[in-house]
Tab-separated table of N, CA, C and O in Angstrom:
chain	number	residue	atom	x	y	z
A	1	TYR	N	-7.319	-126.262	35.124
A	1	TYR	CA	-7.532	-127.272	34.096
A	1	TYR	C	-8.117	-128.561	34.662
A	1	TYR	O	-8.847	-129.262	33.990
A	2	ALA	N	-7.773	-128.854	35.917
A	2	ALA	CA	-8.295	-130.080	36.522
A	2	ALA	C	-9.817	-130.022	36.619
A	2	ALA	O	-10.504	-131.001	36.316
A	3	GLU	N	-10.355	-128.861	37.022
A	3	GLU	CA	-11.815	-128.722	37.097
A	3	GLU	C	-12.431	-128.820	35.709
A	3	GLU	O	-13.435	-129.504	35.511
A	4	ALA	N	-11.808	-128.164	34.753
A	4	ALA	CA	-12.324	-128.224	33.379
A	4	ALA	C	-12.323	-129.657	32.871
A	4	ALA	O	-13.317	-130.121	32.295
A	5	GLN	N	-11.244	-130.372	33.085
A	5	GLN	CA	-11.164	-131.752	32.610
A	5	GLN	C	-12.239	-132.614	33.262
A	5	GLN	O	-12.877	-133.431	32.606
A	6	LYS	N	-12.455	-132.420	34.547
A	6	LYS	CA	-13.482	-133.181	35.269
A	6	LYS	C	-14.854	-132.956	34.651
A	6	LYS	O	-15.571	-133.906	34.333
A	7	TYR	N	-15.230	-131.694	34.457
A	7	TYR	CA	-16.545	-131.389	33.888
A	7	TYR	C	-16.664	-131.868	32.447
A	7	TYR	O	-17.690	-132.418	32.045
A	8	LEU	N	-15.630	-131.638	31.672
A	8	LEU	CA	-15.681	-132.032	30.262
A	8	LEU	C	-15.770	-133.540	30.107
A	8	LEU	O	-16.542	-134.055	29.291
A	9	GLN	N	-14.996	-134.276	30.889
A	9	GLN	CA	-15.023	-135.733	30.814
A	9	GLN	C	-16.372	-136.277	31.268
A	9	GLN	O	-16.956	-137.145	30.620
A	10	ASP	N	-16.872	-135.756	32.374
A	10	ASP	CA	-18.165	-136.207	32.883
A	10	ASP	C	-19.270	-135.903	31.880
A	10	ASP	O	-20.135	-136.742	31.610
A	11	TYR	N	-19.223	-134.713	31.324
A	11	TYR	CA	-20.230	-134.311	30.335
A	11	TYR	C	-20.198	-135.242	29.123
A	11	TYR	O	-21.226	-135.749	28.685
A	12	ALA	N	-19.030	-135.497	28.600
A	12	ALA	CA	-18.899	-136.387	27.440
A	12	ALA	C	-19.394	-137.787	27.769
A	12	ALA	O	-20.123	-138.406	26.976
A	13	ASN	N	-19.026	-138.288	28.931
A	13	ASN	CA	-19.450	-139.639	29.319
A	13	ASN	C	-20.963	-139.739	29.434
A	13	ASN	O	-21.572	-140.698	28.954
A	14	ARG	N	-21.579	-138.745	30.068
A	14	ARG	CA	-23.037	-138.796	30.236
A	14	ARG	C	-23.762	-138.594	28.921
A	14	ARG	O	-24.780	-139.221	28.664
A	15	ARG	N	-23.249	-137.734	28.070
A	15	ARG	CA	-23.892	-137.535	26.761
A	15	ARG	C	-23.800	-138.813	25.938
A	15	ARG	O	-24.744	-139.201	25.263
A	16	GLY	N	-22.678	-139.488	25.999
A	16	GLY	CA	-22.543	-140.764	25.299
A	16	GLY	C	-23.503	-141.802	25.841
A	16	GLY	O	-24.145	-142.527	25.087
A	17	ALA	N	-23.655	-141.841	27.157
A	17	ALA	CA	-24.590	-142.787	27.771
A	17	ALA	C	-26.022	-142.457	27.379
A	17	ALA	O	-26.818	-143.348	27.093
A	18	ASP	N	-26.353	-141.155	27.339
A	18	ASP	CA	-27.697	-140.732	26.927
A	18	ASP	C	-28.014	-141.187	25.507
A	18	ASP	O	-29.154	-141.457	25.165
A	19	LEU	N	-26.981	-141.257	24.687
A	19	LEU	CA	-27.160	-141.670	23.288
A	19	LEU	C	-27.057	-143.178	23.120
A	19	LEU	O	-27.144	-143.687	22.007
A	20	GLY	N	-26.861	-143.890	24.219
A	20	GLY	CA	-26.752	-145.342	24.159
A	20	GLY	C	-25.423	-145.818	23.618
A	20	GLY	O	-25.315	-146.901	23.054
A	21	MET	N	-24.400	-145.001	23.803
A	21	MET	CA	-23.079	-145.340	23.277
A	21	MET	C	-22.247	-145.948	24.397
A	21	MET	O	-21.519	-145.252	25.090
A	22	GLY	N	-22.348	-147.264	24.595
A	22	GLY	CA	-21.718	-147.906	25.723
A	22	GLY	C	-20.443	-148.665	25.429
A	22	GLY	O	-19.837	-149.206	26.336
A	23	THR	N	-20.000	-148.707	24.189
A	23	THR	CA	-18.776	-149.447	23.891
A	23	THR	C	-17.560	-148.547	24.080
A	23	THR	O	-17.669	-147.322	24.082
A	24	ASP	N	-16.393	-149.159	24.217
A	24	ASP	CA	-15.166	-148.371	24.345
A	24	ASP	C	-14.951	-147.485	23.121
A	24	ASP	O	-14.566	-146.322	23.251
A	25	ALA	N	-15.213	-148.022	21.946
A	25	ALA	CA	-15.013	-147.255	20.717
A	25	ALA	C	-15.966	-146.062	20.657
A	25	ALA	O	-15.565	-144.957	20.274
A	26	SER	N	-17.220	-146.265	21.068
A	26	SER	CA	-18.169	-145.151	21.011
A	26	SER	C	-17.834	-144.103	22.066
A	26	SER	O	-17.970	-142.906	21.822
A	27	ARG	N	-17.363	-144.523	23.257
A	27	ARG	CA	-16.949	-143.554	24.268
A	27	ARG	C	-15.750	-142.748	23.775
A	27	ARG	O	-15.675	-141.541	24.009
A	28	ALA	N	-14.830	-143.394	23.107
A	28	ALA	CA	-13.670	-142.682	22.558
A	28	ALA	C	-14.129	-141.649	21.525
A	28	ALA	O	-13.611	-140.537	21.477
A	29	LEU	N	-15.127	-142.013	20.711
A	29	LEU	CA	-15.655	-141.096	19.701
A	29	LEU	C	-16.304	-139.883	20.371
A	29	LEU	O	-16.055	-138.741	19.980
A	30	VAL	N	-17.120	-140.120	21.391
A	30	VAL	CA	-17.770	-139.017	22.101
A	30	VAL	C	-16.726	-138.117	22.742
A	30	VAL	O	-16.812	-136.893	22.663
A	31	ASN	N	-15.712	-138.705	23.384
A	31	ASN	CA	-14.671	-137.897	24.016
A	31	ASN	C	-13.877	-137.089	23.000
A	31	ASN	O	-13.520	-135.939	23.254
A	32	ALA	N	-13.621	-137.661	21.841
A	32	ALA	CA	-12.887	-136.939	20.801
A	32	ALA	C	-13.702	-135.778	20.240
A	32	ALA	O	-13.141	-134.777	19.807
A	33	ALA	N	-15.029	-135.898	20.285
A	33	ALA	CA	-15.894	-134.859	19.735
A	33	ALA	C	-16.146	-133.723	20.718
A	33	ALA	O	-16.748	-132.719	20.349
A	34	ASN	N	-15.704	-133.875	21.950
A	34	ASN	CA	-15.919	-132.847	22.966
A	34	ASN	C	-14.602	-132.162	23.286
A	34	ASN	O	-13.549	-132.785	23.257
A	35	PRO	N	-14.667	-130.876	23.642
A	35	PRO	CA	-13.442	-130.173	24.000
A	35	PRO	C	-12.860	-130.718	25.296
A	35	PRO	O	-13.577	-131.276	26.120
A	36	GLY	N	-11.567	-130.552	25.451
A	36	GLY	CA	-10.876	-131.001	26.656
A	36	GLY	C	-9.859	-129.973	27.077
A	36	GLY	O	-9.822	-128.866	26.544
A	37	VAL	N	-8.989	-130.350	28.009
A	37	VAL	CA	-8.011	-129.389	28.504
A	37	VAL	C	-6.964	-129.030	27.461
A	37	VAL	O	-6.246	-128.055	27.635
A	38	GLN	N	-6.898	-129.789	26.387
A	38	GLN	CA	-5.996	-129.408	25.304
A	38	GLN	C	-6.542	-128.197	24.544
A	38	GLN	O	-5.830	-127.546	23.807
A	39	THR	N	-7.824	-127.885	24.770
A	39	THR	CA	-8.446	-126.704	24.179
A	39	THR	C	-7.808	-125.472	24.822
A	39	THR	O	-7.526	-125.487	26.023
A	40	PRO	N	-7.578	-124.411	24.069
A	40	PRO	CA	-6.996	-123.204	24.672
A	40	PRO	C	-7.767	-122.778	25.923
A	40	PRO	O	-8.991	-122.932	25.998
A	41	LYS	N	-7.036	-122.251	26.894
A	41	LYS	CA	-7.594	-121.959	28.221
A	41	LYS	C	-8.891	-121.157	28.143
A	41	LYS	O	-9.882	-121.520	28.787
A	42	GLY	N	-8.907	-120.070	27.405
A	42	GLY	CA	-10.112	-119.234	27.334
A	42	GLY	C	-11.308	-119.987	26.800
A	42	GLY	O	-12.412	-119.895	27.336
A	43	ALA	N	-11.088	-120.776	25.766
A	43	ALA	CA	-12.175	-121.557	25.188
A	43	ALA	C	-12.631	-122.639	26.158
A	43	ALA	O	-13.834	-122.884	26.309
A	44	ALA	N	-11.684	-123.286	26.820
A	44	ALA	CA	-12.038	-124.340	27.775
A	44	ALA	C	-12.867	-123.777	28.922
A	44	ALA	O	-13.864	-124.380	29.327
A	45	LEU	N	-12.492	-122.604	29.422
A	45	LEU	CA	-13.261	-121.999	30.507
A	45	LEU	C	-14.660	-121.620	30.037
A	45	LEU	O	-15.634	-121.760	30.780
A	46	SER	N	-14.778	-121.167	28.807
A	46	SER	CA	-16.099	-120.860	28.245
A	46	SER	C	-16.952	-122.110	28.138
A	46	SER	O	-18.142	-122.090	28.441
A	47	VAL	N	-16.334	-123.195	27.702
A	47	VAL	CA	-17.069	-124.458	27.565
A	47	VAL	C	-17.531	-124.955	28.924
A	47	VAL	O	-18.658	-125.429	29.069
A	48	VAL	N	-16.699	-124.832	29.944
A	48	VAL	CA	-17.095	-125.258	31.283
A	48	VAL	C	-18.320	-124.452	31.725
A	48	VAL	O	-19.259	-125.007	32.303
A	49	SER	N	-18.348	-123.167	31.438
A	49	SER	CA	-19.497	-122.339	31.788
A	49	SER	C	-20.759	-122.837	31.090
A	49	SER	O	-21.823	-122.929	31.705
A	50	VAL	N	-20.639	-123.178	29.830
A	50	VAL	CA	-21.787	-123.692	29.073
A	50	VAL	C	-22.250	-125.022	29.658
A	50	VAL	O	-23.451	-125.248	29.858
A	51	ILE	N	-21.313	-125.907	29.951
A	51	ILE	CA	-21.671	-127.216	30.508
A	51	ILE	C	-22.350	-127.048	31.868
A	51	ILE	O	-23.367	-127.691	32.147
A	52	LYS	N	-21.808	-126.170	32.713
A	52	LYS	CA	-22.451	-125.917	34.000
A	52	LYS	C	-23.865	-125.390	33.784
A	52	LYS	O	-24.799	-125.786	34.493
A	53	GLY	N	-24.040	-124.514	32.819
A	53	GLY	CA	-25.362	-123.984	32.519
A	53	GLY	C	-26.326	-125.073	32.078
A	53	GLY	O	-27.484	-125.107	32.504
A	54	LEU	N	-25.864	-125.986	31.242
A	54	LEU	CA	-26.717	-127.089	30.797
A	54	LEU	C	-27.086	-128.007	31.951
A	54	LEU	O	-28.217	-128.493	32.040
A	55	GLU	N	-26.140	-128.240	32.850
A	55	GLU	CA	-26.427	-129.058	34.029
A	55	GLU	C	-27.442	-128.359	34.922
A	55	GLU	O	-28.362	-128.994	35.458
A	56	ARG	N	-27.276	-127.067	35.094
A	56	ARG	CA	-28.234	-126.302	35.891
A	56	ARG	C	-29.614	-126.331	35.244
A	56	ARG	O	-30.629	-126.422	35.930
A	57	MET	N	-29.634	-126.254	33.913
A	57	MET	CA	-30.905	-126.285	33.195
A	57	MET	C	-31.627	-127.604	33.455
A	57	MET	O	-32.836	-127.624	33.681
A	58	GLN	N	-30.890	-128.704	33.417
A	58	GLN	CA	-31.508	-130.002	33.687
A	58	GLN	C	-32.080	-130.058	35.097
A	58	GLN	O	-33.188	-130.549	35.305
A	59	ALA	N	-31.338	-129.554	36.067
A	59	ALA	CA	-31.821	-129.558	37.451
A	59	ALA	C	-33.054	-128.675	37.587
A	59	ALA	O	-34.026	-129.049	38.260
A	60	ALA	N	-33.035	-127.515	36.952
A	60	ALA	CA	-34.181	-126.606	37.011
A	60	ALA	C	-35.394	-127.222	36.318
A	60	ALA	O	-36.531	-127.037	36.769
A	61	GLN	N	-35.144	-127.951	35.260
A	61	GLN	CA	-36.232	-128.606	34.527
A	61	GLN	C	-36.944	-129.610	35.430
A	61	GLN	O	-38.176	-129.646	35.486
A	62	VAL	N	-36.195	-130.422	36.126
A	62	VAL	CA	-36.778	-131.409	37.039
A	62	VAL	C	-37.568	-130.692	38.137
A	62	VAL	O	-38.698	-131.082	38.452
A	63	ALA	N	-36.988	-129.633	38.692
A	63	ALA	CA	-37.672	-128.883	39.749
A	63	ALA	C	-38.972	-128.263	39.231
A	63	ALA	O	-39.994	-128.279	39.919
A	64	ALA	N	-38.932	-127.724	38.015
A	64	ALA	CA	-40.137	-127.117	37.427
A	64	ALA	C	-41.213	-128.172	37.194
A	64	ALA	O	-42.397	-127.927	37.459
A	65	ALA	N	-40.818	-129.332	36.712
A	65	ALA	CA	-41.793	-130.413	36.479
A	65	ALA	C	-42.414	-130.856	37.797
A	65	ALA	O	-43.626	-131.093	37.870
A	66	GLN	N	-41.609	-130.954	38.835
A	66	GLN	CA	-42.132	-131.338	40.146
A	66	GLN	C	-43.075	-130.274	40.684
A	66	GLN	O	-44.138	-130.584	41.226
A	67	ALA	N	-42.701	-129.012	40.520
A	67	ALA	CA	-43.546	-127.917	40.996
A	67	ALA	C	-44.887	-127.889	40.258
A	67	ALA	O	-45.915	-127.566	40.848
A	68	GLU	N	-44.864	-128.246	38.978
A	68	GLU	CA	-46.089	-128.277	38.175
A	68	GLU	C	-46.828	-129.608	38.301
A	68	GLU	O	-47.863	-129.800	37.678
A	69	LYS	N	-46.260	-130.519	39.082
A	69	LYS	CA	-46.856	-131.849	39.307
A	69	LYS	C	-47.123	-132.592	37.984
A	69	LYS	O	-48.198	-133.151	37.760
A	70	ILE	N	-46.100	-132.602	37.126
A	70	ILE	CA	-46.198	-133.294	35.838
A	70	ILE	C	-46.091	-134.790	36.093
A	70	ILE	O	-45.098	-135.255	36.663
A	71	PRO	N	-47.083	-135.568	35.677
A	71	PRO	CA	-47.008	-137.019	35.885
A	71	PRO	C	-45.931	-137.643	34.976
A	71	PRO	O	-45.658	-137.116	33.885
A	72	PRO	N	-45.335	-138.729	35.424
A	72	PRO	CA	-44.248	-139.354	34.654
A	72	PRO	C	-44.618	-139.644	33.191
A	72	PRO	O	-43.795	-139.469	32.300
A	73	GLU	N	-45.833	-140.042	32.943
A	73	GLU	CA	-46.226	-140.385	31.569
A	73	GLU	C	-46.321	-139.156	30.651
A	73	GLU	O	-46.304	-139.294	29.436
A	74	ARG	N	-46.363	-137.964	31.216
A	74	ARG	CA	-46.410	-136.730	30.407
A	74	ARG	C	-45.078	-135.984	30.409
A	74	ARG	O	-44.937	-134.967	29.729
A	75	TYR	N	-44.099	-136.486	31.163
A	75	TYR	CA	-42.851	-135.746	31.348
A	75	TYR	C	-42.116	-135.474	30.034
A	75	TYR	O	-41.683	-134.347	29.792
A	76	ASN	N	-41.962	-136.457	29.178
A	76	ASN	CA	-41.198	-136.246	27.936
A	76	ASN	C	-41.828	-135.174	27.061
A	76	ASN	O	-41.124	-134.322	26.506
A	77	GLU	N	-43.131	-135.193	26.937
A	77	GLU	CA	-43.820	-134.167	26.139
A	77	GLU	C	-43.658	-132.799	26.790
A	77	GLU	O	-43.353	-131.809	26.130
A	78	TRP	N	-43.872	-132.747	28.118
A	78	TRP	CA	-43.718	-131.495	28.844
A	78	TRP	C	-42.295	-130.966	28.715
A	78	TRP	O	-42.083	-129.783	28.486
A	79	ARG	N	-41.306	-131.850	28.854
A	79	ARG	CA	-39.892	-131.456	28.780
A	79	ARG	C	-39.562	-130.826	27.437
A	79	ARG	O	-38.875	-129.806	27.373
A	80	ALA	N	-40.060	-131.403	26.356
A	80	ALA	CA	-39.786	-130.850	25.026
A	80	ALA	C	-40.352	-129.433	24.902
A	80	ALA	O	-39.683	-128.536	24.374
A	81	THR	N	-41.555	-129.235	25.403
A	81	THR	CA	-42.171	-127.903	25.359
A	81	THR	C	-41.404	-126.929	26.243
A	81	THR	O	-41.115	-125.800	25.838
A	82	TRP	N	-41.049	-127.367	27.450
A	82	TRP	CA	-40.331	-126.510	28.371
A	82	TRP	C	-38.977	-126.110	27.789
A	82	TRP	O	-38.580	-124.952	27.870
A	83	ASN	N	-38.259	-127.060	27.187
A	83	ASN	CA	-36.948	-126.767	26.606
A	83	ASN	C	-37.030	-125.691	25.537
A	83	ASN	O	-36.114	-124.889	25.381
A	84	ARG	N	-38.119	-125.690	24.772
A	84	ARG	CA	-38.279	-124.670	23.730
A	84	ARG	C	-38.701	-123.320	24.299
A	84	ARG	O	-38.593	-122.314	23.618
A	85	SER	N	-39.173	-123.306	25.549
A	85	SER	CA	-39.696	-122.061	26.121
A	85	SER	C	-38.672	-121.279	26.933
A	85	SER	O	-38.959	-120.164	27.353
A	86	VAL	N	-37.508	-121.862	27.180
A	86	VAL	CA	-36.470	-121.176	27.955
A	86	VAL	C	-35.200	-121.050	27.124
A	86	VAL	O	-34.953	-121.841	26.223
A	87	ASP	N	-34.417	-120.039	27.459
A	87	ASP	CA	-33.132	-119.828	26.797
A	87	ASP	C	-32.052	-120.513	27.640
A	87	ASP	O	-31.845	-120.140	28.793
A	88	PRO	N	-31.369	-121.526	27.091
A	88	PRO	CA	-30.338	-122.227	27.859
A	88	PRO	C	-29.250	-121.300	28.403
A	88	PRO	O	-28.678	-121.566	29.457
A	89	ALA	N	-28.987	-120.197	27.725
A	89	ALA	CA	-27.950	-119.268	28.188
A	89	ALA	C	-28.287	-118.658	29.544
A	89	ALA	O	-27.396	-118.231	30.276
A	90	ALA	N	-29.559	-118.648	29.903
A	90	ALA	CA	-29.970	-118.056	31.178
A	90	ALA	C	-29.481	-118.855	32.377
A	90	ALA	O	-29.455	-118.341	33.491
A	91	PHE	N	-29.067	-120.085	32.156
A	91	PHE	CA	-28.626	-120.933	33.263
A	91	PHE	C	-27.135	-120.778	33.553
A	91	PHE	O	-26.619	-121.388	34.485
A	92	ALA	N	-26.459	-119.960	32.769
A	92	ALA	CA	-25.066	-119.581	33.012
A	92	ALA	C	-24.964	-118.071	32.789
A	92	ALA	O	-24.273	-117.595	31.896
A	93	PRO	N	-25.710	-117.318	33.607
A	93	PRO	CA	-25.801	-115.876	33.363
A	93	PRO	C	-24.528	-115.128	33.751
A	93	PRO	O	-23.799	-115.554	34.641
A	94	PRO	N	-24.304	-114.007	33.089
A	94	PRO	CA	-23.175	-113.159	33.490
A	94	PRO	C	-23.548	-112.363	34.736
A	94	PRO	O	-24.716	-112.218	35.075
A	95	LYS	N	-22.525	-111.871	35.430
A	95	LYS	CA	-22.760	-110.952	36.545
A	95	LYS	C	-22.803	-109.550	35.952
A	95	LYS	O	-21.822	-109.100	35.363
A	96	LEU	N	-23.956	-108.900	36.096
A	96	LEU	CA	-24.134	-107.573	35.525
A	96	LEU	C	-24.712	-106.620	36.561
A	96	LEU	O	-25.388	-107.051	37.495
A	97	THR	N	-24.484	-105.344	36.341
A	97	THR	CA	-25.131	-104.329	37.176
A	97	THR	C	-26.572	-104.198	36.710
A	97	THR	O	-26.961	-104.708	35.652
A	98	LYS	N	-27.366	-103.478	37.487
A	98	LYS	CA	-28.766	-103.249	37.119
A	98	LYS	C	-28.857	-102.573	35.747
A	98	LYS	O	-29.679	-102.957	34.902
A	99	VAL	N	-28.006	-101.601	35.504
A	99	VAL	CA	-28.000	-100.881	34.223
A	99	VAL	C	-27.610	-101.833	33.082
A	99	VAL	O	-28.221	-101.812	32.005
A	100	GLU	N	-26.626	-102.677	33.314
A	100	GLU	CA	-26.208	-103.647	32.286
A	100	GLU	C	-27.312	-104.668	32.000
A	100	GLU	O	-27.518	-105.059	30.850
A	101	TRP	N	-28.042	-105.087	33.050
A	101	TRP	CA	-29.164	-106.018	32.838
A	101	TRP	C	-30.251	-105.357	31.986
A	101	TRP	O	-30.828	-105.985	31.099
A	102	GLU	N	-30.512	-104.090	32.244
A	102	GLU	CA	-31.523	-103.371	31.451
A	102	GLU	C	-31.079	-103.265	29.994
A	102	GLU	O	-31.877	-103.465	29.075
A	103	ALA	N	-29.807	-102.989	29.775
A	103	ALA	CA	-29.292	-102.920	28.403
A	103	ALA	C	-29.387	-104.283	27.725
A	103	ALA	O	-29.737	-104.374	26.542
A	104	LYS	N	-29.092	-105.349	28.469
A	104	LYS	CA	-29.193	-106.698	27.910
A	104	LYS	C	-30.638	-106.995	27.528
A	104	LYS	O	-30.916	-107.523	26.461
A	105	ARG	N	-31.571	-106.646	28.414
A	105	ARG	CA	-32.987	-106.885	28.127
A	105	ARG	C	-33.397	-106.178	26.847
A	105	ARG	O	-34.037	-106.763	25.976
A	106	LYS	N	-33.016	-104.927	26.723
A	106	LYS	CA	-33.371	-104.158	25.524
A	106	LYS	C	-32.730	-104.749	24.272
A	106	LYS	O	-33.359	-104.841	23.226
A	107	SER	N	-31.474	-105.178	24.383
A	107	SER	CA	-30.774	-105.701	23.199
A	107	SER	C	-31.334	-107.043	22.738
A	107	SER	O	-31.237	-107.393	21.567
A	108	MET	N	-31.937	-107.797	23.655
A	108	MET	CA	-32.477	-109.114	23.298
A	108	MET	C	-33.843	-109.023	22.621
A	108	MET	O	-34.275	-109.980	21.974
A	109	GLY	N	-34.524	-107.915	22.776
A	109	GLY	CA	-35.827	-107.747	22.141
A	109	GLY	C	-36.807	-108.837	22.543
A	109	GLY	O	-36.960	-109.135	23.728
A	110	ASP	N	-37.425	-109.479	21.549
A	110	ASP	CA	-38.449	-110.488	21.848
A	110	ASP	C	-37.860	-111.805	22.371
A	110	ASP	O	-38.604	-112.680	22.793
A	111	LYS	N	-36.552	-111.928	22.382
A	111	LYS	CA	-35.920	-113.133	22.941
A	111	LYS	C	-35.796	-113.044	24.474
A	111	LYS	O	-35.484	-114.029	25.133
A	112	TRP	N	-36.037	-111.843	25.018
A	112	TRP	CA	-35.893	-111.643	26.447
A	112	TRP	C	-36.846	-112.527	27.251
A	112	TRP	O	-36.478	-113.017	28.315
A	113	ASP	N	-38.062	-112.732	26.789
A	113	ASP	CA	-39.033	-113.505	27.569
A	113	ASP	C	-38.520	-114.912	27.876
A	113	ASP	O	-38.647	-115.390	29.004
A	114	ALA	N	-37.935	-115.588	26.876
A	114	ALA	CA	-37.401	-116.939	27.099
A	114	ALA	C	-36.197	-116.886	28.029
A	114	ALA	O	-36.018	-117.766	28.879
A	115	TYR	N	-35.383	-115.848	27.904
A	115	TYR	CA	-34.227	-115.695	28.783
A	115	TYR	C	-34.693	-115.457	30.220
A	115	TYR	O	-34.208	-116.103	31.159
A	116	ALA	N	-35.659	-114.565	30.380
A	116	ALA	CA	-36.176	-114.267	31.719
A	116	ALA	C	-36.839	-115.500	32.337
A	116	ALA	O	-36.691	-115.750	33.535
A	117	LYS	N	-37.545	-116.285	31.534
A	117	LYS	CA	-38.168	-117.503	32.050
A	117	LYS	C	-37.089	-118.484	32.525
A	117	LYS	O	-37.234	-119.130	33.551
A	118	GLY	N	-35.994	-118.575	31.772
A	118	GLY	CA	-34.880	-119.430	32.182
A	118	GLY	C	-34.239	-118.944	33.468
A	118	GLY	O	-33.951	-119.730	34.371
A	119	LEU	N	-34.011	-117.627	33.575
A	119	LEU	CA	-33.438	-117.066	34.809
A	119	LEU	C	-34.341	-117.371	36.009
A	119	LEU	O	-33.854	-117.785	37.061
A	120	GLN	N	-35.633	-117.175	35.817
A	120	GLN	CA	-36.556	-117.422	36.927
A	120	GLN	C	-36.566	-118.899	37.308
A	120	GLN	O	-36.596	-119.244	38.486
A	121	ALA	N	-36.533	-119.780	36.311
A	121	ALA	CA	-36.493	-121.225	36.598
A	121	ALA	C	-35.219	-121.588	37.355
A	121	ALA	O	-35.254	-122.388	38.291
A	122	ALA	N	-34.098	-120.989	36.965
A	122	ALA	CA	-32.825	-121.260	37.647
A	122	ALA	C	-32.868	-120.751	39.080
A	122	ALA	O	-32.392	-121.426	40.002
A	123	LEU	N	-33.433	-119.572	39.279
A	123	LEU	CA	-33.564	-119.029	40.635
A	123	LEU	C	-34.526	-119.867	41.470
A	123	LEU	O	-34.239	-120.178	42.628
A	124	ASN	N	-35.653	-120.262	40.889
A	124	ASN	CA	-36.636	-121.071	41.617
A	124	ASN	C	-36.042	-122.412	42.057
A	124	ASN	O	-36.330	-122.893	43.148
A	125	ALA	N	-35.230	-123.004	41.192
A	125	ALA	CA	-34.619	-124.299	41.497
A	125	ALA	C	-33.383	-124.154	42.387
A	125	ALA	O	-32.794	-125.146	42.798
A	126	LYS	N	-32.995	-122.905	42.633
A	126	LYS	CA	-31.824	-122.601	43.459
A	126	LYS	C	-30.513	-123.140	42.867
A	126	LYS	O	-29.590	-123.473	43.588
A	127	VAL	N	-30.463	-123.215	41.534
A	127	VAL	CA	-29.208	-123.589	40.883
A	127	VAL	C	-28.353	-122.346	40.641
A	127	VAL	O	-27.165	-122.461	40.340
A	128	ILE	N	-28.982	-121.169	40.744
A	128	ILE	CA	-28.269	-119.899	40.809
A	128	ILE	C	-28.949	-119.068	41.886
A	128	ILE	O	-30.078	-119.353	42.290
A	129	THR	N	-28.249	-118.053	42.358
A	129	THR	CA	-28.794	-117.153	43.359
A	129	THR	C	-28.742	-115.726	42.804
A	129	THR	O	-28.024	-115.465	41.833
A	130	PRO	N	-29.484	-114.809	43.412
A	130	PRO	CA	-29.398	-113.415	42.931
A	130	PRO	C	-27.963	-112.887	42.923
A	130	PRO	O	-27.599	-112.110	42.047
A	131	SER	N	-27.142	-113.332	43.880
A	131	SER	CA	-25.759	-112.857	43.902
A	131	SER	C	-24.935	-113.395	42.737
A	131	SER	O	-23.892	-112.834	42.405
A	132	ASP	N	-25.411	-114.466	42.096
A	132	ASP	CA	-24.715	-114.997	40.921
A	132	ASP	C	-24.907	-114.124	39.689
A	132	ASP	O	-24.169	-114.254	38.716
A	133	ILE	N	-25.904	-113.242	39.715
A	133	ILE	CA	-26.212	-112.463	38.516
A	133	ILE	C	-25.981	-110.963	38.695
A	133	ILE	O	-26.054	-110.220	37.724
A	134	ARG	N	-25.692	-110.523	39.915
A	134	ARG	CA	-25.474	-109.092	40.164
A	134	ARG	C	-24.033	-108.791	40.497
A	134	ARG	O	-23.426	-109.479	41.295
A	135	LYS	N	-23.512	-107.734	39.862
A	135	LYS	CA	-22.165	-107.262	40.204
A	135	LYS	C	-22.215	-106.551	41.533
A	135	LYS	O	-23.162	-105.924	41.888
């Protein structure tokens, strides 16, 4: 729970700051709107996985922009396009066998391309490793 609380609190604080919510009252509102350790254990662990994935996505996004040599004045436009082109779930992938990955690919249909692009971006940025996705 200590790790979950750390990630959840940090996530809430940064999201509030991103929204320009700098008062005590607004921080309290952001914290109340986010799950915490009072959330049932299974749900809290799931949320931590999602938050870690979002953090990894942000790191991969910066790495991808640097690799593509996106100038600062074009970054916001590029970021919006990039965000729509990847599946955020790919940054918190499950550990699957080769057969399970093939089944996942088939079950996702035309959504697989965005998922695969996200996985590749995460691997390229080294926010995940091949061992993070293989059983």
